[in-house]
C-alpha cells in the first residue's frame, strides 16, 4: 500500500492503483497582475515577473518550494539530487500591431546555473504580427513551449520573452 523511508511517505499506491508521490517537487504558477507590458530594447531577454503559486488559480501548487517568487525561477536547492524535470510555459502574448511590416515576439524557457551559463534557451515559441491582424493596439495569441531538463543542485529555469526592438509586448 505504500513505501516509507523514515517517517515520510515517498510513494503511495491505493487499492484502486492510484499513485501519489507527495515528495515530488512541482509547481504551477500564474501572474499576480493583469499583464506585464515591456518595450523591448535591442535583443534583451526579459524574465516574466510577478508569478506566484497563489494568484487566481485554486489549483496552483509549489510542492517542496522550488519556485522562487522573488525572481520567477524554478530553483534546485543545495543537496537535491540531479533529476529530470518537465517544464512548460504557456502565456497569452500580445505584440504591438505595426502600421506596416511585421513585429515579432517570442517566449522561452532559459536554463542557467551559478557557474555562469546564460541564455541557454532550449524551448521557444515565436509569433509575428502584421497590420492586417485586427484593429486593436496589440495582436494576441496563446504561445506555449515545453522541455525536459536535467537539473542539478544550483541550476534553475526561468520564463523569458523578447521581440521586435522598440516595440511593446504584453504578457497575460
Coordinates of N, CA, C and O in Angstrom, one line a residue:
X1 N 0.8 -1.2 0.0 CA 0.0 0.0 0.0 C 0.8 1.3 0.0 O 0.4 2.3 -0.3
X2 N 2.1 1.2 0.4 CA 2.9 2.4 0.4 C 4.3 2.1 0.8 O 4.6 1.0 1.3
X3 N 5.2 3.0 0.5 CA 6.6 2.9 0.8 C 7.1 4.1 1.7 O 6.7 5.2 1.3
X4 N 7.8 3.8 2.7 CA 8.3 4.9 3.5 C 9.8 4.8 3.8 O 10.3 3.7 3.9
X5 N 10.4 5.9 3.9 CA 11.8 6.0 4.3 C 11.8 6.8 5.6 O 11.4 8.0 5.5
X6 N 12.1 6.3 6.7 CA 11.9 7.0 8.0 C 10.4 7.2 8.2 O 9.6 6.2 8.2
X7 N 10.0 8.4 8.5 CA 8.6 8.7 8.8 C 7.9 9.4 7.6 O 6.7 9.7 7.8
X8 N 8.6 9.6 6.5 CA 8.0 10.4 5.4 C 7.6 9.4 4.3 O 8.4 8.6 3.8
X9 N 6.3 9.5 3.8 CA 5.8 8.7 2.7 C 6.3 9.3 1.4 O 6.0 10.4 1.1
X10 N 7.0 8.5 0.6 CA 7.6 9.0 -0.7 C 6.7 8.5 -1.9 O 6.7 9.2 -2.9
X11 N 6.1 7.4 -1.7 CA 5.3 6.8 -2.8 C 4.1 6.0 -2.1 O 4.3 5.3 -1.2
X12 N 2.9 6.2 -2.7 CA 1.8 5.5 -2.1 C 0.9 5.0 -3.3 O 0.7 5.8 -4.2
X13 N 0.4 3.8 -3.2 CA -0.5 3.2 -4.2 C -1.7 2.7 -3.4 O -1.6 1.9 -2.6
X14 N -2.9 3.3 -3.8 CA -4.1 2.8 -3.1 C -4.6 1.6 -3.7 O -4.1 1.1 -4.8
X15 N -5.7 1.0 -3.2 CA -6.3 -0.2 -3.7 C -6.9 -0.1 -5.1 O -7.1 -1.1 -5.8
X16 N -7.1 1.1 -5.6 CA -7.5 1.3 -7.0 C -6.4 1.5 -8.0 O -6.6 1.8 -9.1
X17 N -5.1 1.5 -7.5 CA -4.0 1.7 -8.3 C -3.6 3.2 -8.5 O -2.7 3.5 -9.3
X18 N -4.2 4.1 -7.7 CA -3.9 5.5 -7.8 C -2.6 5.7 -7.1 O -2.4 5.4 -5.9
X19 N -1.6 6.3 -7.8 CA -0.3 6.5 -7.3 C -0.1 8.0 -6.9 O -0.4 8.9 -7.7
X20 N 0.4 8.2 -5.7 CA 0.8 9.6 -5.3 C 2.2 9.6 -4.9 O 2.8 8.7 -4.3
X21 N 2.9 10.7 -5.2 CA 4.3 10.9 -4.8 C 4.4 12.3 -4.1 O 4.7 13.3 -4.8
X22 N 4.0 12.4 -2.9 CA 3.9 13.7 -2.2 C 5.3 14.4 -2.0 O 5.3 15.6 -1.7
X23 N 6.4 13.7 -2.2 CA 7.7 14.4 -2.1 C 8.2 14.9 -3.4 O 9.4 15.4 -3.5
X24 N 7.5 14.8 -4.5 CA 7.9 15.2 -5.8 C 7.8 16.7 -5.9 O 6.7 17.3 -5.7
X25 N 8.9 17.4 -6.2 CA 8.8 18.9 -6.4 C 8.1 19.2 -7.7 O 8.3 18.6 -8.7
X26 N 7.1 20.1 -7.6 CA 6.4 20.6 -8.7 C 5.8 21.9 -8.4 O 5.6 22.3 -7.2
X27 N 5.5 22.7 -9.5 CA 4.8 24.0 -9.3 C 4.0 24.3 -10.5 O 4.2 23.8 -11.5
X28 N 3.0 25.1 -10.2 CA 2.1 25.6 -11.2 C 1.9 27.1 -10.8 O 1.3 27.3 -9.7
X29 N 2.3 28.0 -11.5 CA 2.3 29.4 -11.1 C 1.5 30.3 -12.1 O 1.4 29.9 -13.3
X30 N 1.0 31.4 -11.7 CA 0.3 32.3 -12.5 C 0.7 33.7 -12.2 O 1.3 34.0 -11.2
X31 N 0.4 34.7 -13.1 CA 0.8 36.1 -12.8 C -0.1 36.7 -11.8 O -1.3 36.4 -11.7
X32 N 0.5 37.5 -10.9 CA -0.3 38.1 -9.9 C -0.8 39.5 -10.2 O -1.3 40.3 -9.4
X33 N -0.7 39.9 -11.5 CA -1.2 41.2 -12.0 C -1.9 40.8 -13.4 O -1.7 39.8 -13.9
X34 N -2.7 41.8 -13.9 CA -3.4 41.5 -15.2 C -2.4 41.3 -16.3 O -2.6 40.5 -17.2
X35 N -1.3 42.1 -16.4 CA -0.4 42.0 -17.5 C 0.9 42.6 -17.2 O 1.1 43.3 -16.2
X36 N 1.9 42.2 -18.0 CA 3.2 42.9 -17.9 C 3.5 43.4 -19.3 O 3.6 42.7 -20.2
X37 N 3.6 44.7 -19.4 CA 3.9 45.4 -20.6 C 5.4 45.8 -20.6 O 5.9 46.4 -19.7
X38 N 6.1 45.4 -21.7 CA 7.6 45.7 -21.7 C 7.9 46.2 -23.1 O 7.6 45.5 -24.1
X39 N 8.5 47.4 -23.2 CA 9.1 47.8 -24.5 C 10.4 47.2 -24.7 O 11.3 47.3 -23.8
X40 N 10.6 46.5 -25.8 CA 11.8 45.7 -26.0 C 13.0 46.6 -26.4 O 12.8 47.5 -27.2
X41 N 14.1 46.4 -25.8 CA 15.4 47.1 -26.1 C 16.4 46.2 -26.7 O 16.9 45.3 -26.0
X42 N 16.7 46.4 -28.0 CA 17.6 45.6 -28.7 C 17.3 44.1 -28.7 O 16.1 43.8 -29.0
X43 N 18.2 43.3 -28.3 CA 18.0 41.8 -28.3 C 17.9 41.3 -26.8 O 18.1 40.2 -26.5
X44 N 17.5 42.2 -25.9 CA 17.3 41.9 -24.5 C 16.3 40.8 -24.3 O 15.2 40.9 -24.9
X45 N 16.6 39.9 -23.4 CA 15.6 38.9 -23.0 C 15.1 39.3 -21.6 O 15.9 39.6 -20.7
X46 N 13.8 39.3 -21.4 CA 13.2 39.7 -20.1 C 12.6 38.5 -19.4 O 12.0 37.7 -20.0
X47 N 12.7 38.5 -18.1 CA 12.1 37.4 -17.3 C 10.7 37.9 -16.9 O 10.5 39.0 -16.5
X48 N 9.8 37.0 -17.1 CA 8.4 37.2 -16.7 C 8.3 37.3 -15.2 O 8.8 36.4 -14.5
X49 N 7.8 38.4 -14.7 CA 7.9 38.6 -13.2 C 6.5 38.5 -12.7 O 5.5 38.5 -13.4
X50 N 6.4 38.6 -11.3 CA 5.1 38.6 -10.6 C 4.3 37.3 -10.7 O 3.1 37.3 -10.7
X51 N 5.1 36.2 -10.7 CA 4.4 34.9 -10.8 C 4.4 34.2 -9.4 O 5.5 34.2 -8.8
X52 N 3.3 33.7 -9.0 CA 3.2 33.0 -7.7 C 2.4 31.8 -7.9 O 1.8 31.5 -8.9
X53 N 2.3 31.0 -6.9 CA 1.5 29.7 -6.9 C 0.2 30.0 -6.2 O -0.5 29.1 -5.9
X54 N -0.2 31.3 -6.0 CA -1.4 31.5 -5.3 C -2.4 32.3 -6.1 O -3.6 32.2 -5.9
X55 N -2.0 33.2 -7.0 CA -3.0 34.1 -7.7 C -4.0 33.5 -8.6 O -3.6 32.7 -9.5
X56 N -5.2 33.7 -8.4 CA -6.3 33.4 -9.3 C -6.4 32.0 -9.8 O -7.0 31.7 -10.8
X57 N -5.8 31.0 -9.1 CA -5.9 29.7 -9.6 C -5.9 28.8 -8.3 O -4.8 28.5 -7.7
X58 N -7.0 28.3 -8.0 CA -7.1 27.4 -6.8 C -6.3 26.1 -6.9 O -6.1 25.4 -5.9
X59 N -5.9 25.8 -8.1 CA -5.2 24.6 -8.3 C -3.7 24.8 -8.4 O -2.9 23.9 -8.6
X60 N -3.2 26.0 -8.2 CA -1.8 26.3 -8.2 C -1.1 25.6 -7.0 O -1.6 25.4 -6.0
X61 N 0.2 25.2 -7.3 CA 0.9 24.5 -6.2 C 2.4 24.9 -6.3 O 2.9 25.5 -7.3
X62 N 3.1 24.7 -5.2 CA 4.5 24.9 -5.1 C 5.1 23.9 -4.1 O 5.6 24.2 -3.1
X63 N 4.8 22.6 -4.5 CA 5.2 21.5 -3.6 C 6.8 21.4 -3.5 O 7.4 21.5 -4.5
X64 N 7.3 21.4 -2.3 CA 8.7 21.4 -2.0 C 9.3 22.8 -2.1 O 10.5 23.0 -1.9
X65 N 8.6 23.8 -2.5 CA 9.0 25.2 -2.5 C 10.2 25.5 -3.5 O 11.1 26.3 -3.2
X66 N 10.2 24.8 -4.6 CA 11.3 25.1 -5.6 C 11.1 26.3 -6.4 O 12.0 26.9 -7.0
X67 N 9.8 26.8 -6.4 CA 9.5 28.1 -7.2 C 9.9 29.3 -6.3 O 9.4 29.4 -5.2
X68 N 10.7 30.2 -6.8 CA 11.1 31.4 -6.1 C 10.3 32.5 -6.6 O 10.6 33.0 -7.7
X69 N 9.4 33.0 -5.8 CA 8.5 34.1 -6.3 C 9.2 35.4 -6.5 O 8.8 36.3 -7.2
X70 N 10.4 35.6 -5.8 CA 11.1 36.9 -5.9 C 11.8 37.1 -7.2 O 12.0 38.2 -7.7
X71 N 12.2 36.0 -7.9 CA 12.9 36.1 -9.2 C 12.3 35.3 -10.3 O 12.9 35.2 -11.4
X72 N 11.1 34.7 -10.1 CA 10.4 33.9 -11.1 C 11.3 32.8 -11.6 O 11.4 32.5 -12.8
X73 N 11.9 32.0 -10.7 CA 12.7 30.9 -11.1 C 12.3 29.6 -10.4 O 11.9 29.6 -9.3
X74 N 12.4 28.5 -11.1 CA 12.3 27.1 -10.5 C 13.7 26.7 -10.2 O 14.5 26.5 -11.1
X75 N 14.1 26.7 -8.9 CA 15.5 26.6 -8.5 C 15.7 25.2 -7.8 O 14.9 24.9 -6.9
X76 N 16.7 24.5 -8.1 CA 17.0 23.3 -7.5 C 17.9 23.6 -6.3 O 19.0 24.1 -6.5
X77 N 17.5 23.3 -5.1 CA 18.2 23.6 -3.9 C 19.5 22.8 -3.7 O 19.6 21.7 -4.2
X78 N 20.4 23.3 -2.9 CA 21.6 22.6 -2.5 C 21.2 21.3 -1.8 O 20.3 21.2 -1.1
X79 N 21.9 20.2 -2.2 CA 21.7 18.9 -1.6 C 20.7 18.1 -2.4 O 20.6 16.9 -2.2
X80 N 19.9 18.7 -3.3 CA 19.0 17.9 -4.1 C 19.7 17.1 -5.2 O 20.7 17.6 -5.7
X81 N 19.2 15.9 -5.5 CA 19.9 15.1 -6.5 C 19.6 15.6 -7.9 O 18.6 16.3 -8.1
X82 N 20.5 15.3 -8.8 CA 20.2 15.6 -10.2 C 19.0 14.8 -10.7 O 19.0 13.6 -10.4
X83 N 18.1 15.4 -11.4 CA 16.9 14.7 -11.8 C 16.4 15.4 -13.1 O 16.8 16.5 -13.5
X84 N 15.4 14.7 -13.7 CA 14.8 15.3 -14.9 C 13.5 16.0 -14.5 O 12.7 15.4 -13.7
X85 N 13.2 17.2 -15.1 CA 12.1 18.0 -14.8 C 11.4 18.4 -16.1 O 12.1 18.9 -17.0
X86 N 10.1 18.2 -16.2 CA 9.4 18.7 -17.3 C 8.9 20.1 -17.0 O 8.2 20.4 -16.0
X87 N 9.3 21.1 -17.8 CA 9.0 22.5 -17.7 C 8.1 22.9 -18.8 O 8.5 22.7 -20.0
X88 N 7.1 23.7 -18.5 CA 6.2 24.2 -19.6 C 5.8 25.6 -19.3 O 5.7 26.0 -18.1
X89 N 5.7 26.4 -20.3 CA 5.5 27.9 -20.2 C 4.3 28.2 -21.2 O 4.5 28.0 -22.4
X90 N 3.2 28.6 -20.7 CA 2.0 29.0 -21.5 C 1.6 30.4 -21.2 O 1.5 30.8 -20.0
X91 N 1.3 31.2 -22.2 CA 1.1 32.6 -22.0 C 0.2 33.2 -23.1 O 0.2 32.7 -24.2
X92 N -0.7 34.1 -22.7 CA -1.4 35.0 -23.7 C -0.4 36.1 -24.0 O -0.1 36.9 -23.1
X93 N 0.0 36.2 -25.2 CA 1.1 37.1 -25.6 C 0.6 38.1 -26.6 O 0.0 37.8 -27.6
X94 N 0.8 39.4 -26.3 CA 0.4 40.5 -27.1 C 1.5 41.2 -27.8 O 2.5 41.6 -27.1
X95 N 1.5 41.3 -29.1 CA 2.6 42.0 -29.8 C 2.0 43.3 -30.4 O 0.8 43.3 -31.0
X96 N 2.6 44.4 -30.3 CA 2.1 45.7 -30.8 C 1.9 45.5 -32.3 O 2.7 45.0 -33.1
X97 N 0.6 45.8 -32.7 CA 0.3 45.7 -34.2 C 0.9 46.8 -34.9 O 0.7 48.0 -34.6
X98 N 1.8 46.5 -35.9 CA 2.5 47.5 -36.6 C 1.6 48.3 -37.7 O 0.6 47.7 -38.1
X99 N 2.0 49.5 -38.0 CA 1.3 50.2 -39.0 C 1.6 49.7 -40.4 O 0.8 49.7 -41.3
X100 N 2.8 49.1 -40.5 CA 3.2 48.4 -41.7 C 4.3 47.4 -41.3 O 4.9 47.5 -40.3
X101 N 4.6 46.4 -42.2 CA 5.6 45.5 -41.9 C 5.2 44.4 -40.9 O 4.0 44.1 -40.8
X102 N 6.2 43.9 -40.2 CA 6.0 42.8 -39.3 C 6.6 43.1 -37.9 O 7.8 43.6 -37.9
X103 N 5.9 42.9 -36.8 CA 6.5 42.9 -35.5 C 6.5 41.4 -35.0 O 5.6 40.7 -35.4
X104 N 7.5 41.0 -34.3 CA 7.6 39.6 -33.8 C 7.8 39.6 -32.3 O 8.3 40.6 -31.7
X105 N 7.5 38.5 -31.7 CA 7.7 38.2 -30.3 C 8.0 36.8 -30.1 O 7.6 35.9 -30.9
X106 N 8.7 36.5 -29.0 CA 8.8 35.1 -28.6 C 8.9 34.9 -27.1 O 9.1 35.8 -26.4
X107 N 8.6 33.7 -26.7 CA 8.8 33.3 -25.3 C 9.7 32.1 -25.3 O 10.0 31.4 -26.3
X108 N 10.3 31.8 -24.1 CA 11.2 30.7 -24.0 C 11.4 30.3 -22.5 O 11.0 31.0 -21.6
X109 N 12.1 29.2 -22.4 CA 12.5 28.8 -21.0 C 14.0 28.7 -21.1 O 14.6 28.1 -21.9
X110 N 14.6 29.5 -20.2 CA 16.0 29.6 -20.1 C 16.6 28.8 -18.9 O 16.1 29.0 -17.8
X111 N 17.6 28.1 -19.2 CA 18.3 27.3 -18.1 C 19.6 28.0 -17.8 O 20.4 28.3 -18.7
X112 N 19.8 28.2 -16.5 CA 21.1 28.8 -16.0 C 21.5 28.1 -14.8 O 20.8 27.3 -14.2
X113 N 22.7 28.5 -14.4 CA 23.2 28.0 -13.1 C 24.2 28.9 -12.5 O 24.7 29.9 -13.2
X114 N 24.6 28.7 -11.3 CA 25.6 29.6 -10.6 C 27.0 29.6 -11.2 O 27.7 30.5 -10.9
X115 N 27.3 28.6 -12.1 CA 28.6 28.6 -12.7 C 28.7 29.5 -13.9 O 29.8 29.6 -14.5
X116 N 27.6 30.2 -14.3 CA 27.7 31.2 -15.3 C 27.1 30.9 -16.7 O 27.3 31.7 -17.6
X117 N 26.3 29.8 -16.8 CA 25.6 29.6 -18.1 C 24.6 30.8 -18.3 O 24.0 31.2 -17.4
X118 N 24.5 31.2 -19.5 CA 23.5 32.3 -19.8 C 22.8 32.1 -21.1 O 23.5 31.6 -22.1
X119 N 21.6 32.5 -21.2 CA 20.8 32.4 -22.4 C 20.8 31.0 -23.1 O 20.8 30.9 -24.3
X120 N 20.8 30.0 -22.3 CA 20.6 28.6 -22.7 C 19.1 28.4 -22.9 O 18.5 27.9 -22.0
X121 N 18.6 28.7 -24.1 CA 17.2 28.7 -24.3 C 16.9 27.5 -25.2 O 17.0 27.6 -26.4
X122 N 16.4 26.4 -24.6 CA 16.2 25.2 -25.5 C 14.7 25.0 -25.8 O 14.4 24.2 -26.6
X123 N 13.8 25.8 -25.2 CA 12.4 25.7 -25.6 C 11.9 27.1 -25.9 O 12.1 28.1 -25.1
X124 N 11.3 27.3 -27.1 CA 10.9 28.6 -27.5 C 9.6 28.5 -28.3 O 9.3 27.4 -28.9
X125 N 8.8 29.6 -28.4 CA 7.7 29.7 -29.3 C 7.8 31.1 -29.9 O 8.2 32.1 -29.2
X126 N 7.4 31.3 -31.1 CA 7.6 32.5 -31.9 C 6.2 32.9 -32.6 O 5.5 32.1 -33.0
X127 N 6.0 34.2 -32.7 CA 4.8 34.7 -33.3 C 5.1 36.0 -34.0 O 5.9 36.9 -33.5
X128 N 4.5 36.2 -35.2 CA 4.6 37.5 -35.9 C 3.2 38.2 -36.0 O 2.2 37.5 -36.0
X129 N 3.3 39.5 -36.0 CA 2.0 40.3 -36.1 C 2.2 41.3 -37.3 O 3.2 41.9 -37.5
X130 N 1.1 41.4 -38.1 CA 1.0 42.4 -39.2 C -0.1 43.3 -38.9 O -1.0 43.1 -38.1
X131 N -0.2 44.4 -39.7 CA -1.2 45.4 -39.6 C -2.6 44.8 -39.9 O -3.6 45.2 -39.3
X132 N -2.7 43.9 -40.8 CA -4.0 43.3 -41.1 C -4.6 42.3 -40.1 O -5.7 41.8 -40.3
X133 N -3.9 42.2 -38.9 CA -4.4 41.3 -37.9 C -5.2 42.0 -36.9 O -4.9 42.2 -35.7
X134 N -6.4 42.5 -37.3 CA -7.3 43.2 -36.4 C -7.1 44.7 -36.4 O -6.4 45.3 -37.2
X135 N -7.7 45.4 -35.4 CA -7.7 46.8 -35.3 C -7.2 47.3 -33.9 O -7.0 48.5 -33.7
X136 N -7.0 46.4 -33.0 CA -6.6 46.8 -31.6 C -5.1 47.1 -31.6 O -4.3 46.9 -32.6
X137 N -4.6 47.7 -30.5 CA -3.2 48.0 -30.3 C -2.3 46.8 -30.4 O -1.2 46.9 -30.9
X138 N -2.8 45.7 -29.8 CA -2.0 44.5 -29.7 C -2.6 43.4 -30.5 O -3.9 43.3 -30.6
X139 N -1.8 42.5 -31.0 CA -2.3 41.3 -31.6 C -1.9 40.2 -30.6 O -0.8 40.0 -30.2
X140 N -3.0 39.5 -30.1 CA -2.8 38.5 -29.1 C -2.9 37.0 -29.6 O -3.6 36.8 -30.6
X141 N -2.1 36.2 -29.0 CA -2.2 34.7 -29.3 C -1.6 34.0 -28.1 O -0.9 34.5 -27.3
X142 N -2.1 32.7 -28.0 CA -1.5 31.9 -27.0 C -0.2 31.3 -27.5 O -0.2 30.8 -28.6
X143 N 0.8 31.4 -26.7 CA 2.1 30.8 -27.0 C 2.5 29.7 -25.9 O 2.2 30.0 -24.8
X144 N 3.1 28.7 -26.3 CA 3.4 27.6 -25.4 C 4.7 27.0 -25.8 O 5.0 26.8 -27.0
X145 N 5.6 26.6 -24.9 CA 6.8 25.8 -25.1 C 7.0 24.9 -23.9 O 6.6 25.2 -22.8
X146 N 7.7 23.8 -24.2 CA 8.0 22.9 -23.1 C 9.3 22.1 -23.4 O 9.7 22.0 -24.6
X147 N 9.9 21.6 -22.3 CA 11.2 20.9 -22.5 C 11.4 20.0 -21.2 O 10.9 20.4 -20.2
X148 N 12.1 19.0 -21.4 CA 12.6 18.2 -20.2 C 14.0 18.5 -20.0 O 14.8 18.4 -20.9
X149 N 14.3 19.0 -18.8 CA 15.7 19.4 -18.4 C 16.2 18.5 -17.4 O 15.5 18.0 -16.4
X150 N 17.5 18.2 -17.5 CA 18.3 17.6 -16.4 C 18.8 18.7 -15.6 O 19.6 19.5 -16.0
X151 N 18.4 18.8 -14.3 CA 18.7 19.9 -13.4 C 19.4 19.3 -12.2 O 18.9 18.3 -11.6
X152 N 20.5 20.0 -11.8 CA 21.2 19.6 -10.6 C 21.1 20.7 -9.5 O 20.7 21.8 -9.9
X153 N 21.6 20.5 -8.3 CA 21.6 21.5 -7.3 C 22.3 22.7 -7.8 O 23.4 22.7 -8.4
X154 N 21.7 23.9 -7.7 CA 22.2 25.2 -8.2 C 21.7 25.6 -9.5 O 21.9 26.7 -10.0
X155 N 21.1 24.7 -10.3 CA 20.5 25.0 -11.6 C 19.1 25.7 -11.4 O 18.5 25.4 -10.4
X156 N 18.7 26.4 -12.4 CA 17.4 26.9 -12.4 C 16.9 27.1 -13.8 O 17.7 27.2 -14.7
X157 N 15.6 27.2 -14.0 CA 14.9 27.6 -15.2 C 14.0 28.8 -14.9 O 13.5 28.9 -13.8
X158 N 13.9 29.6 -16.0 CA 13.0 30.8 -15.8 C 12.3 31.1 -17.1 O 12.8 30.8 -18.2
X159 N 11.1 31.7 -17.0 CA 10.3 32.0 -18.2 C 10.8 33.4 -18.8 O 10.9 34.3 -18.0
X160 N 11.1 33.4 -20.1 CA 11.6 34.7 -20.6 C 10.8 35.0 -21.9 O 10.1 34.2 -22.4
X161 N 11.0 36.3 -22.3 CA 10.3 36.7 -23.6 C 11.2 37.9 -24.2 O 12.0 38.5 -23.5
X162 N 10.9 38.1 -25.4 CA 11.5 39.2 -26.2 C 10.7 39.5 -27.4 O 9.7 38.9 -27.6
X163 N 11.3 40.4 -28.3 CA 10.5 40.7 -29.5 C 11.2 41.8 -30.3 O 12.4 42.1 -30.1
X164 N 10.5 42.4 -31.2 CA 11.0 43.4 -32.1 C 11.5 44.6 -31.2 O 10.8 45.1 -30.4
X165 N 12.7 45.1 -31.6 CA 13.3 46.2 -30.9 C 12.4 47.4 -30.9 O 11.9 47.8 -32.0
X166 N 12.2 48.1 -29.8 CA 11.5 49.3 -29.7 C 10.0 49.1 -29.6 O 9.2 50.1 -29.5
X167 N 9.5 47.9 -29.7 CA 8.0 47.6 -29.7 C 7.6 47.1 -28.3 O 8.4 46.4 -27.6
X168 N 6.4 47.4 -27.9 CA 5.8 46.9 -26.7 C 5.3 45.5 -26.8 O 4.6 45.2 -27.8
X169 N 5.5 44.7 -25.9 CA 4.9 43.3 -25.8 C 4.1 43.3 -24.5 O 4.5 43.9 -23.5
X170 N 3.0 42.6 -24.5 CA 2.2 42.5 -23.3 C 1.9 41.0 -23.0 O 1.6 40.2 -23.9
X171 N 2.2 40.6 -21.8 CA 2.0 39.3 -21.3 C 0.9 39.2 -20.3 O 0.9 40.0 -19.4
X172 N 0.0 38.2 -20.5 CA -1.1 37.9 -19.5 C -0.8 36.5 -19.0 O -0.4 35.6 -19.7

